[in-house]
Coordinates of N, CA, C and O in Angstrom, one line a residue:
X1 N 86.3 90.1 65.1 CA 86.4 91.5 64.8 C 85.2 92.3 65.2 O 85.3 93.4 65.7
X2 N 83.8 91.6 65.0 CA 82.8 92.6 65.4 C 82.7 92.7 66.7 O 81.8 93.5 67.1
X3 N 83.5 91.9 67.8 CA 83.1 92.1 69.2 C 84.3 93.4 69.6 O 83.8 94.1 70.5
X4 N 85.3 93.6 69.2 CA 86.0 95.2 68.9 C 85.0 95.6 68.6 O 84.6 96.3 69.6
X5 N 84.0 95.7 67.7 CA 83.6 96.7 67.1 C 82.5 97.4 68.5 O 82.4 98.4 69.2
X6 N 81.8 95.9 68.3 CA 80.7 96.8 70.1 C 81.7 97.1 71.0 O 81.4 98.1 71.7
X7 N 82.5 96.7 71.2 CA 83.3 97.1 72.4 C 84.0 98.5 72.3 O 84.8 98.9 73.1
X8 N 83.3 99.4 70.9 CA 84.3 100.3 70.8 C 83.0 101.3 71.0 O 83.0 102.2 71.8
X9 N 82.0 100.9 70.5 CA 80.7 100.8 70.7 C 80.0 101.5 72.0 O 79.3 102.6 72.0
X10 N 80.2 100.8 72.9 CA 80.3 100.9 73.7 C 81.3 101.7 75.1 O 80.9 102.1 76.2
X11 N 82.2 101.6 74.8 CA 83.4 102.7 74.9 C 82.8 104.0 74.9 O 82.4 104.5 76.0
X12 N 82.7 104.8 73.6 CA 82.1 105.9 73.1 C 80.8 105.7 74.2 O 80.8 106.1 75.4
X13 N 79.8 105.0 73.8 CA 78.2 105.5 74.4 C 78.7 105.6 76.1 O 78.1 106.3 77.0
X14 N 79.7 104.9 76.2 CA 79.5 105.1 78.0 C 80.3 106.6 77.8 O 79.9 107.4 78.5
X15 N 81.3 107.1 77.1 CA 81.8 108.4 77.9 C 80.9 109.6 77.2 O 81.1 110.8 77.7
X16 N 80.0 109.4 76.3 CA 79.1 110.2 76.5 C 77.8 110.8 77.9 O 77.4 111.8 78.4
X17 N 77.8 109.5 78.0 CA 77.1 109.1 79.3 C 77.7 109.9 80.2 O 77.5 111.0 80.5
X18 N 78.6 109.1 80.6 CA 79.6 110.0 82.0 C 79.8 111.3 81.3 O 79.8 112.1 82.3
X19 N 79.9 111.8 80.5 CA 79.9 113.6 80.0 C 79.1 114.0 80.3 O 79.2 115.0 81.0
X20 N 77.7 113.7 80.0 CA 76.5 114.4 79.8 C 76.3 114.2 81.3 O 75.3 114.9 81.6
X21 N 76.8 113.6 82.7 CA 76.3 113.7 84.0 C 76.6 115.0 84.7 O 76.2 115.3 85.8
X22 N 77.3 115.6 83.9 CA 78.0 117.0 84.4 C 77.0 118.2 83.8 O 77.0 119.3 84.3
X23 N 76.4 117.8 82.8 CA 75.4 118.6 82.4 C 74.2 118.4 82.5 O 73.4 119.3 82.1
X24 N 73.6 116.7 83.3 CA 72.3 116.9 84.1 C 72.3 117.5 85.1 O 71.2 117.5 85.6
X25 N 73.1 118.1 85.6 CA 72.9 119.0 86.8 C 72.2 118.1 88.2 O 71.3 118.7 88.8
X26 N 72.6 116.4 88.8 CA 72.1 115.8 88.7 C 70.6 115.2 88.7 O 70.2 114.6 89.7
X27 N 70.0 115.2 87.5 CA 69.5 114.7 86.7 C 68.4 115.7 86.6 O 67.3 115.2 86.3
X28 N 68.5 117.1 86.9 CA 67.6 118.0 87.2 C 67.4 118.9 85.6 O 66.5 119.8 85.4
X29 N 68.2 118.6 84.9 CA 68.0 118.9 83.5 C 67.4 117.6 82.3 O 67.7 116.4 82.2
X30 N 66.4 118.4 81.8 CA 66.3 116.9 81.0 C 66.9 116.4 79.6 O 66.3 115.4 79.5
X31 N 67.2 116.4 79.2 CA 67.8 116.5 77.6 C 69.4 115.8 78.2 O 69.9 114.7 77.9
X32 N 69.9 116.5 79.0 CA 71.7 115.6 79.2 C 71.1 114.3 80.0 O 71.6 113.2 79.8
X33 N 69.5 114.7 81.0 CA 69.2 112.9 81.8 C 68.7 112.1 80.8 O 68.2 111.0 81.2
X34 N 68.6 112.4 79.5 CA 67.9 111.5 78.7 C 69.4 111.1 77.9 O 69.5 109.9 77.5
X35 N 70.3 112.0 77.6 CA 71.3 111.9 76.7 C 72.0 110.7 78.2 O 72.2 109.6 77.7
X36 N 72.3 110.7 79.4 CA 72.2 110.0 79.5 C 72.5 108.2 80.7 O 73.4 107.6 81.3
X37 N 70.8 108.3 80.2 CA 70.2 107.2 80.2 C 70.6 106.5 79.0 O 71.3 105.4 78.9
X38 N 70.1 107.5 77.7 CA 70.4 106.3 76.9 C 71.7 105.8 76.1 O 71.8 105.0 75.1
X39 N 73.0 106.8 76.9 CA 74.1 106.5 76.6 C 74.9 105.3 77.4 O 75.9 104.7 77.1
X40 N 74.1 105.0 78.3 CA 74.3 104.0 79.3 C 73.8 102.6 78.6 O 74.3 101.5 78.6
X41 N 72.7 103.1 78.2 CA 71.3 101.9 77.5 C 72.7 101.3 76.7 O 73.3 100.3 76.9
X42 N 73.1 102.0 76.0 CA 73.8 101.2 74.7 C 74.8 101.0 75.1 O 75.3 100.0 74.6
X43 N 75.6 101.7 76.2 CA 77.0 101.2 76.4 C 76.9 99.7 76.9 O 77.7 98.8 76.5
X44 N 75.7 99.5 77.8 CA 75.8 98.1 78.6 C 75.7 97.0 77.3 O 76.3 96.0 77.0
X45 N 74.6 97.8 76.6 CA 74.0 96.7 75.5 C 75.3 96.1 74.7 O 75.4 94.9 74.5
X46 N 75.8 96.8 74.3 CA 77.1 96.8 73.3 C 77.9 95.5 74.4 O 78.1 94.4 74.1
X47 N 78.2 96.1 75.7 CA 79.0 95.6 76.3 C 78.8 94.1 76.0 O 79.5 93.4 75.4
X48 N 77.5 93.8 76.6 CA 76.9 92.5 76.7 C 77.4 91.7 75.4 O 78.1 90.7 75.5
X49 N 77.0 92.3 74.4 CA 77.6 91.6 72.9 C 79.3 91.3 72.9 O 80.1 90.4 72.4
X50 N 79.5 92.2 73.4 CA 80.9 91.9 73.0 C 81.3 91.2 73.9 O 82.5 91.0 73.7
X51 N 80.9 90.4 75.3 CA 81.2 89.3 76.0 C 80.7 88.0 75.4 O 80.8 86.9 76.0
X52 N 80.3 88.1 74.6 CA 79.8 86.7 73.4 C 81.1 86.4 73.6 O 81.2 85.7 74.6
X53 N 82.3 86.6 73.0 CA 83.7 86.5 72.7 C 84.9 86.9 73.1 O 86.0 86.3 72.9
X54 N 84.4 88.3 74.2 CA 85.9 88.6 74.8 C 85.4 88.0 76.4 O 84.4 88.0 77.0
X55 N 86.9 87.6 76.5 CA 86.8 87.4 78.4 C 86.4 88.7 78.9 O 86.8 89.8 78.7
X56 N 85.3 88.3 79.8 CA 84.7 89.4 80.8 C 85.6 90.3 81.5 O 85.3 91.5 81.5
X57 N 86.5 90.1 82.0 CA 88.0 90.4 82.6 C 88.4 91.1 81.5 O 88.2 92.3 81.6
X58 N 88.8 90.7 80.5 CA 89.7 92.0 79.4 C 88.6 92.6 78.9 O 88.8 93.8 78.6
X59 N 87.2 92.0 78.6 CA 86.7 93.6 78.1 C 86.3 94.6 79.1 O 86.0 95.7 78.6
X60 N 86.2 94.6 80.5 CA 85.9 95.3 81.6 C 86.7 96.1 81.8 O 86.4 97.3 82.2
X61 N 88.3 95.6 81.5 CA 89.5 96.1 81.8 C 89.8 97.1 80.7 O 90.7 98.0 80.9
X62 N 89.4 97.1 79.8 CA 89.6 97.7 78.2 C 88.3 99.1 78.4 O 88.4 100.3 78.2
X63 N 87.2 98.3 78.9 CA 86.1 99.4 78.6 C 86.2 100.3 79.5 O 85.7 101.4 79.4
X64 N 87.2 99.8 80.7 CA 86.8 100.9 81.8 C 88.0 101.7 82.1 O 88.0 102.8 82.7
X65 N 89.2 101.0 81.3 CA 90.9 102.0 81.5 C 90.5 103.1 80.0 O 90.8 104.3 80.1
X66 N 90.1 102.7 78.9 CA 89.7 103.9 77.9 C 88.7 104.4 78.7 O 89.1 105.4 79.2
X67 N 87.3 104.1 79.1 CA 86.7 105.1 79.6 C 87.2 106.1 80.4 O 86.7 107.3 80.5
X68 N 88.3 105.5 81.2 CA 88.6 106.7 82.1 C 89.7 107.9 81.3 O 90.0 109.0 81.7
X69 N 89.9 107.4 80.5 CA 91.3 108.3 79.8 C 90.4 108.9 79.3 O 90.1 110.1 79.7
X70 N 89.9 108.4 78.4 CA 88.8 109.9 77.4 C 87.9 110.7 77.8 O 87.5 111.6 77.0
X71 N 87.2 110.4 79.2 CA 86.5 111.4 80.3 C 87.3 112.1 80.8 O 86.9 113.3 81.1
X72 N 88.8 111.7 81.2 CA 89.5 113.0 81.6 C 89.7 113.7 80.7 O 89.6 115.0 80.8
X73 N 90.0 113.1 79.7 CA 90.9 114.1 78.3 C 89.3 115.2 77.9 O 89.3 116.5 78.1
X74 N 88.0 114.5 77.5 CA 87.2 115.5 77.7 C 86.9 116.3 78.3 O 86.1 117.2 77.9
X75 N 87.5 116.3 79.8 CA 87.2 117.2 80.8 C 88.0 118.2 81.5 O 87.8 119.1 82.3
X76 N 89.1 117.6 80.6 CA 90.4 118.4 80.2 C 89.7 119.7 79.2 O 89.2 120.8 79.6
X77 N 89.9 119.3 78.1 CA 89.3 119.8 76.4 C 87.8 120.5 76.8 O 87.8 121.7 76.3
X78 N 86.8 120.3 77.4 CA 85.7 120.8 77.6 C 85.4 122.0 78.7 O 84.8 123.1 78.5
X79 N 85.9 121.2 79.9 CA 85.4 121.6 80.8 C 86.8 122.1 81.8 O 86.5 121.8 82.9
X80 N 87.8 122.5 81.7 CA 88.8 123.4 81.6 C 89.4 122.4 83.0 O 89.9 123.2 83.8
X81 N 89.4 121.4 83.3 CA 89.8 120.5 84.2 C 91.3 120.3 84.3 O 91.7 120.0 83.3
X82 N 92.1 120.5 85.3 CA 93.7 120.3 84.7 C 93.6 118.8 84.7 O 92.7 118.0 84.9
X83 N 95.4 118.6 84.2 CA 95.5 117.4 84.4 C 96.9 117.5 84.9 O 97.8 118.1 84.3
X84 N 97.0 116.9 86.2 CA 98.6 117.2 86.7 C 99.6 116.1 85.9 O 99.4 115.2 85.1
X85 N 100.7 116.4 86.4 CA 102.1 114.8 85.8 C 100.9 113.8 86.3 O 100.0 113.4 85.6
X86 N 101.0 113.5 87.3 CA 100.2 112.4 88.1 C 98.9 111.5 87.6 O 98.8 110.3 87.8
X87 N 98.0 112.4 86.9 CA 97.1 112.0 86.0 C 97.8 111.7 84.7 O 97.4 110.7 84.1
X88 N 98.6 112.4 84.1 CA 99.1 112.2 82.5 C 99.5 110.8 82.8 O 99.1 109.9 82.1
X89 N 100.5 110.5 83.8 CA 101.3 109.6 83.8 C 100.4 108.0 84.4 O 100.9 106.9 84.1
X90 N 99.2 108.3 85.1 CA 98.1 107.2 85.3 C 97.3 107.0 84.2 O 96.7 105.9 84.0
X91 N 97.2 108.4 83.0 CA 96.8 108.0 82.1 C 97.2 106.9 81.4 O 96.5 105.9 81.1
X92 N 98.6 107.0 80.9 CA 99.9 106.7 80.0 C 99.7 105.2 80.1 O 99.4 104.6 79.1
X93 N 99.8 104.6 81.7 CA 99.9 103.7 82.4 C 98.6 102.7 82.1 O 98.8 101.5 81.9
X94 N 97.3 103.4 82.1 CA 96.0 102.6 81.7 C 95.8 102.0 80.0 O 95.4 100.9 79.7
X95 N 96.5 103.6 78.8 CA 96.7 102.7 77.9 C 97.4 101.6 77.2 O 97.2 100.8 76.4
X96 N 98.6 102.3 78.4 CA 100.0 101.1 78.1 C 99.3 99.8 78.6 O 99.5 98.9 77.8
X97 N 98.4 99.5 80.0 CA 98.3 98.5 79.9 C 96.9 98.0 79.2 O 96.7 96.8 79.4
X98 N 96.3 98.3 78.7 CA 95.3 98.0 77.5 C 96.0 97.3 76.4 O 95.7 96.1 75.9
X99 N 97.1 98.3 75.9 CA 98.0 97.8 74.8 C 98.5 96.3 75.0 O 98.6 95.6 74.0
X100 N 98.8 95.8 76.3 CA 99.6 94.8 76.6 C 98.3 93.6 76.8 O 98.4 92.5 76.2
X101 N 97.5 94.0 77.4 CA 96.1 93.1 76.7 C 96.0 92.8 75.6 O 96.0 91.6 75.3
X102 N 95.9 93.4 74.9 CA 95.4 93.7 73.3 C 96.9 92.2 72.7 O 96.7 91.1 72.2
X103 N 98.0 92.6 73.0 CA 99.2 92.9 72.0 C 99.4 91.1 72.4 O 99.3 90.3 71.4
X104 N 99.5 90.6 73.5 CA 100.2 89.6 74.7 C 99.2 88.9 75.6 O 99.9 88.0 76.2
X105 N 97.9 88.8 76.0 CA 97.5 88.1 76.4 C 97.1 87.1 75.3 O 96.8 87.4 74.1
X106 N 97.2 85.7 75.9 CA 96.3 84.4 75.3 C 95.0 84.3 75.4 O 94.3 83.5 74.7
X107 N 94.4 85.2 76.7 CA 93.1 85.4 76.6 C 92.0 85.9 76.0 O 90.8 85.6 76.2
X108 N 92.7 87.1 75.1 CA 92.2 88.1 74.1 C 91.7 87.6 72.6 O 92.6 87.5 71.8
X109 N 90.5 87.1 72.2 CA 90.4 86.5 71.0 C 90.5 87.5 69.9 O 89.6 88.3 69.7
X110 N 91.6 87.5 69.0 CA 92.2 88.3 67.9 C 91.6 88.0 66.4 O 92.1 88.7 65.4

């Protein structure tokens, strides 16, 4: 259960990370290039822990189909970004298949 937990961990620190690159102005602001650097620091760090236990393959697949859903949806919510059918429905598609990881692989230690 605690390798969910960095893995969620890490989730969060990395879409801060990718948030705040839009507000380093590339990296010509300091405060978003420090927010981050060290949003990256922890996302990897976390990551790394939580390959003690999850296959590298499903947590890669997990960290990087929610990363992408919750950088759009922020960027949606924040930063006035549309999102056409096309993205809702590639969204839908990345958690559905997360879910099916999570729910159905024998690889996923539960």
């Amino acid at each position: 259960m605690k390798s969910w937990i960095f893995l969620g961990v890490a989730i969060v620190a990395e879409v801060i990370a990718t948030t705040g690159l839009k507000a380093s102005e590339g990296f010509t602001r300091l405060w978003p290039s420090l927010l981050v650097i060290a949003g990256y620091t922890i996302a990897f760090y976390f990551l790394s822990l939580t390959l003690k236990e999850i296959p590298v393959g499903v947590a890669y697949a997990i960290w990087a189909g929610m990363g992408v859903v919750l950088v759009a949806l922020i960027g949606w919510l924040i930063y006035g970004q549309a999102l056409d059918a096309a993205t809702v429905i590639g969204m839908v598609l990345i958690i559905t298949g997360v879910a099916v990881i999570n729910l159905f692989s024998k690889s996923v230690a539960h």
